[in-house]
Amino acid sequence: MSNGFHIVVCGSLVPDPLQTLQPVMGASGLPELKSEMMLPSVLDPWAGHALFEAAHLAAKTPESKVWLVSAGPKARLQQLMMTLAQKVPFELVALDGSASGFTDASSVAKSLSEAIEGIAGLDRSRMLLFGGCASASRDAGATMQIVGERLSIHDQFLAVDELDVENDGSLRILERIEGGQYLESVCEGPPAMLGWATGTLPEPKNNPQVGMMNMRTIMPALQRAQSVSVGAGDSTFASVEVPQQRRETRIVKDLPADEIARELVEWIRS
């Protein structure tokens, strides 16, 4: 029996954070970003850490394989893959749907889990489900947990920074907790779900050979991408707007700490 892992990474595109993002009410009655289809996109940062950690684990564990399951508008996914394909080896499973931040976590998780269940050759007994512990757009913090539950994966770890495979096949996992400390857990092995924080690996350099190898499967995957309807569930939005910045500065000397704290509390309450 193979000792390799079948690693499924869930991650999609988000608008480039260097762009000006202005929320507006769309024609469908749901919020969207102004000129959203024209905004340049990048891979969600947390999902990026998950993908890079998955590729590193697969490279050092023989007979392992990595899939990237990504939901977003097909045209924008194609643009993203042109750069992402050169980073690490993976096989793309594309879903043609909304990548908006105004979607319901359970709706997104349903589409992702159904796509994962349809992956040919996926051995669920060897499966590690990777994703970001949060998202730069759909920051519900619950999507990966729901995907794991729908796939009957009950060993779940969030805010993971480090994963080591022990000699007996068990997984040693470090999760972030309060106070800058880590919770160390040991899992007997797959299946398991890991929501990554930052990991320990930098972003890989571009490798044209890896890109050429990936594009052989990426383009066919985009062509057969299934259309999915990802909505907002039962949520309704009265309005959307960018939070207003407010700054009030007062310079004083020799003010007691208790007085500073009192003024801060009064300012927050006001």
Short mmCIF file of C-alpha atoms in Angstrom, two decimals, residues 26-261:
data_model
loop_
_atom_site.label_atom_id
_atom_site.label_comp_id
_atom_site.label_asym_id
_atom_site.label_seq_id
_atom_site.Cartn_x
_atom_site.Cartn_y
_atom_site.Cartn_z
CA GLY A 26 -25.57 44.91 -7.87
CA ALA A 27 -28.50 44.48 -10.23
CA SER A 28 -29.38 41.17 -8.55
CA GLY A 29 -29.89 42.90 -5.21
CA LEU A 30 -26.68 41.47 -3.78
CA PRO A 31 -23.54 43.51 -3.06
CA GLU A 32 -20.56 43.37 -5.36
CA LEU A 33 -17.38 45.33 -5.98
CA LYS A 34 -17.45 48.20 -8.45
CA SER A 35 -15.98 47.04 -11.79
CA GLU A 36 -15.22 43.69 -10.12
CA MET A 37 -14.62 41.81 -13.38
CA MET A 38 -11.99 44.39 -14.38
CA LEU A 39 -9.99 44.19 -11.15
CA PRO A 40 -6.68 42.29 -11.29
CA SER A 41 -6.74 39.15 -9.18
CA VAL A 42 -4.28 37.22 -7.04
CA LEU A 43 -4.45 33.89 -5.25
CA ASP A 44 -5.96 34.25 -1.79
CA PRO A 45 -2.93 34.65 0.53
CA TRP A 46 -4.01 32.00 3.05
CA ALA A 47 -4.86 29.55 0.27
CA GLY A 48 -1.44 30.28 -1.20
CA HIS A 49 0.27 29.15 2.00
CA ALA A 50 -1.84 25.97 1.94
CA LEU A 51 -0.89 25.25 -1.68
CA PHE A 52 2.83 25.83 -1.15
CA GLU A 53 2.84 23.63 1.98
CA ALA A 54 0.95 20.93 0.09
CA ALA A 55 3.43 20.97 -2.79
CA HIS A 56 6.37 20.78 -0.37
CA LEU A 57 4.83 17.83 1.48
CA ALA A 58 4.07 16.02 -1.79
CA ALA A 59 7.63 16.60 -3.06
CA LYS A 60 9.19 14.89 -0.05
CA THR A 61 6.60 12.10 0.23
CA PRO A 62 6.74 9.61 -2.67
CA GLU A 63 3.52 8.74 -4.54
CA SER A 64 1.76 11.90 -3.37
CA LYS A 65 -0.43 14.15 -5.52
CA VAL A 66 -1.87 17.67 -5.19
CA TRP A 67 -5.20 18.97 -6.51
CA LEU A 68 -6.27 22.62 -6.41
CA VAL A 69 -10.05 23.09 -6.24
CA SER A 70 -10.90 26.65 -7.17
CA ALA A 71 -14.24 28.42 -7.65
CA GLY A 72 -14.39 31.69 -9.56
CA PRO A 73 -15.28 33.25 -12.91
CA LYS A 74 -13.67 31.08 -15.57
CA ALA A 75 -11.98 33.95 -17.42
CA ARG A 76 -10.40 35.32 -14.25
CA LEU A 77 -9.31 31.86 -13.14
CA GLN A 78 -7.50 31.44 -16.43
CA GLN A 79 -5.61 34.70 -15.92
CA LEU A 80 -4.64 33.66 -12.40
CA MET A 81 -3.42 30.24 -13.51
CA MET A 82 -1.05 31.78 -16.05
CA THR A 83 1.13 32.93 -13.16
CA LEU A 84 0.24 30.39 -10.47
CA ALA A 85 1.03 27.42 -12.71
CA GLN A 86 4.73 28.28 -12.62
CA LYS A 87 4.95 28.03 -8.84
CA VAL A 88 4.27 24.38 -7.89
CA PRO A 89 2.92 21.20 -9.55
CA PHE A 90 -0.81 20.58 -9.12
CA GLU A 91 -3.90 19.40 -10.97
CA LEU A 92 -6.69 21.95 -11.25
CA VAL A 93 -10.36 21.29 -10.53
CA ALA A 94 -12.16 24.44 -11.67
CA LEU A 95 -15.66 25.62 -10.85
CA ASP A 96 -17.17 28.48 -12.83
CA GLY A 97 -18.98 30.65 -10.30
CA SER A 98 -18.82 33.74 -8.17
CA ALA A 99 -15.69 34.60 -6.20
CA SER A 100 -17.44 37.45 -4.43
CA GLY A 101 -16.90 38.10 -0.76
CA PHE A 102 -20.67 38.51 -0.31
CA THR A 103 -21.46 34.80 -0.44
CA ASP A 104 -22.61 32.30 2.15
CA ALA A 105 -19.97 29.93 3.56
CA SER A 106 -22.27 26.91 3.46
CA SER A 107 -23.11 27.54 -0.20
CA VAL A 108 -19.43 27.76 -1.11
CA ALA A 109 -18.60 24.67 0.95
CA LYS A 110 -21.36 22.65 -0.75
CA SER A 111 -19.94 23.38 -4.20
CA LEU A 112 -16.37 22.64 -3.12
CA SER A 113 -17.23 19.37 -1.39
CA GLU A 114 -19.24 18.12 -4.37
CA ALA A 115 -16.32 18.92 -6.68
CA ILE A 116 -13.92 17.05 -4.40
CA GLU A 117 -16.20 14.02 -4.31
CA GLY A 118 -16.07 13.95 -8.11
CA ILE A 119 -12.26 13.87 -8.40
CA ALA A 120 -11.26 10.71 -10.28
CA GLY A 121 -8.65 8.59 -8.53
CA LEU A 122 -8.87 10.39 -5.20
CA ASP A 123 -8.24 7.97 -2.31
CA ARG A 124 -10.21 9.35 0.64
CA SER A 125 -8.25 7.18 3.09
CA ARG A 126 -5.04 9.03 2.10
CA MET A 127 -6.63 12.44 1.81
CA LEU A 128 -5.40 15.64 3.43
CA LEU A 129 -7.74 18.58 2.92
CA PHE A 130 -5.85 21.89 2.90
CA GLY A 131 -7.13 25.45 2.77
CA GLY A 132 -6.74 28.83 4.40
CA CYS A 133 -7.91 29.33 7.97
CA ALA A 134 -9.50 32.53 6.65
CA SER A 135 -9.94 34.33 3.34
CA ALA A 136 -9.20 37.79 2.05
CA SER A 137 -12.68 37.92 0.54
CA ARG A 138 -14.93 35.22 2.05
CA ASP A 139 -13.67 35.61 5.60
CA ALA A 140 -16.39 33.60 7.35
CA GLY A 141 -13.70 31.43 8.95
CA ALA A 142 -16.02 28.45 8.58
CA THR A 143 -15.82 27.34 4.95
CA MET A 144 -13.07 24.73 5.37
CA GLN A 145 -14.71 23.31 8.48
CA ILE A 146 -17.98 22.83 6.61
CA VAL A 147 -16.20 21.22 3.66
CA GLY A 148 -14.48 18.83 6.07
CA GLU A 149 -17.73 17.87 7.75
CA ARG A 150 -19.47 17.30 4.41
CA LEU A 151 -16.62 14.95 3.48
CA SER A 152 -16.83 13.17 6.87
CA ILE A 153 -13.40 14.46 7.92
CA HIS A 154 -13.63 14.99 11.66
CA ASP A 155 -9.93 15.52 12.51
CA GLN A 156 -9.76 19.25 11.85
CA PHE A 157 -6.99 21.71 12.69
CA LEU A 158 -7.19 25.48 12.25
CA ALA A 159 -4.56 28.25 12.09
CA VAL A 160 -1.87 25.66 11.31
CA ASP A 161 1.70 26.88 10.96
CA GLU A 162 3.61 23.61 10.81
CA LEU A 163 3.02 20.00 9.79
CA ASP A 164 5.52 17.16 10.24
CA VAL A 165 5.06 13.53 9.24
CA GLU A 166 6.54 11.20 11.82
CA ASN A 167 8.23 7.87 11.06
CA ASP A 168 5.10 5.92 12.04
CA GLY A 169 2.97 7.92 9.61
CA SER A 170 1.35 10.09 12.26
CA LEU A 171 1.01 13.85 11.78
CA ARG A 172 2.44 16.36 14.26
CA ILE A 173 0.60 19.67 13.86
CA LEU A 174 1.22 23.08 15.40
CA GLU A 175 -1.81 25.39 15.66
CA ARG A 176 -1.71 29.03 16.71
CA ILE A 177 -3.42 29.89 19.98
CA GLU A 178 -3.52 32.97 22.18
CA GLY A 179 -0.44 34.64 23.60
CA GLY A 180 1.84 33.77 20.68
CA GLN A 181 1.88 30.12 21.68
CA TYR A 182 1.16 26.89 19.81
CA LEU A 183 -1.08 23.93 20.47
CA GLU A 184 0.78 20.76 19.47
CA SER A 185 -1.43 17.89 18.32
CA VAL A 186 -0.69 14.41 17.00
CA CYS A 187 -3.06 12.83 14.49
CA GLU A 188 -2.75 9.14 13.59
CA GLY A 189 -2.86 10.01 9.90
CA PRO A 190 -5.22 10.93 7.10
CA PRO A 191 -7.95 11.83 6.48
CA ALA A 192 -7.56 15.25 8.13
CA MET A 193 -8.40 18.88 7.41
CA LEU A 194 -5.82 21.62 7.95
CA GLY A 195 -6.68 25.31 7.74
CA TRP A 196 -3.35 27.08 7.26
CA ALA A 197 -2.29 30.41 8.73
CA THR A 198 1.11 31.39 7.33
CA GLY A 199 3.02 28.13 7.32
CA THR A 200 6.81 28.15 7.24
CA LEU A 201 7.58 28.32 3.51
CA PRO A 202 8.18 31.38 1.32
CA GLU A 203 6.47 31.77 -2.05
CA PRO A 204 8.30 29.56 -4.58
CA LYS A 205 10.13 31.11 -7.49
CA ASN A 206 8.67 30.86 -10.98
CA ASN A 207 9.70 27.73 -12.85
CA PRO A 208 8.75 27.72 -16.56
CA GLN A 209 9.12 23.93 -16.77
CA VAL A 210 6.60 23.46 -13.96
CA GLY A 211 4.32 25.93 -15.73
CA MET A 212 4.44 24.01 -19.00
CA MET A 213 3.68 20.76 -17.21
CA ASN A 214 0.74 22.26 -15.33
CA MET A 215 -0.80 23.98 -18.35
CA ARG A 216 -1.29 20.62 -20.06
CA THR A 217 -4.03 19.87 -17.53
CA ILE A 218 -5.10 23.38 -16.50
CA MET A 219 -6.54 24.44 -19.86
CA PRO A 220 -8.68 21.29 -20.28
CA ALA A 221 -9.83 21.67 -16.65
CA LEU A 222 -10.96 25.25 -17.33
CA GLN A 223 -12.77 24.20 -20.50
CA ARG A 224 -14.82 21.58 -18.65
CA ALA A 225 -15.36 23.71 -15.52
CA GLN A 226 -18.85 23.14 -14.17
CA SER A 227 -21.05 26.16 -13.58
CA VAL A 228 -22.05 26.52 -9.93
CA SER A 229 -24.47 28.88 -8.25
CA VAL A 230 -22.92 30.34 -5.13
CA GLY A 231 -25.29 32.69 -3.36
CA ALA A 232 -25.75 34.53 -0.11
CA GLY A 233 -28.14 32.00 1.41
CA ASP A 234 -30.84 33.63 3.51
CA SER A 235 -28.75 36.77 4.10
CA THR A 236 -30.07 40.14 3.01
CA PHE A 237 -28.07 43.36 2.66
CA ALA A 238 -29.58 46.77 3.37
CA SER A 239 -26.47 48.64 2.21
CA VAL A 240 -22.72 48.27 1.76
CA GLU A 241 -19.99 50.88 2.18
CA VAL A 242 -16.29 51.23 2.88
CA PRO A 243 -15.62 51.81 6.62
CA GLN A 244 -14.86 55.45 7.30
CA GLN A 245 -11.45 56.32 8.69
CA ARG A 246 -11.47 58.42 11.83
CA ARG A 247 -8.48 59.78 13.64
CA GLU A 248 -8.39 62.09 16.66
CA THR A 249 -4.96 62.88 18.09
CA ARG A 250 -4.14 64.73 21.30
CA ILE A 251 -0.59 65.02 22.63
CA VAL A 252 -0.22 65.19 26.43
CA LYS A 253 2.59 64.53 28.90
CA ASP A 254 2.75 62.66 32.20
CA LEU A 255 -0.83 61.38 32.01
CA PRO A 256 -1.41 58.37 34.34
CA ALA A 257 -2.14 55.02 32.66
CA ASP A 258 -5.53 54.77 34.38
CA GLU A 259 -6.54 58.13 32.95
CA ILE A 260 -5.40 57.10 29.45
CA ALA A 261 -7.45 53.90 29.72
#
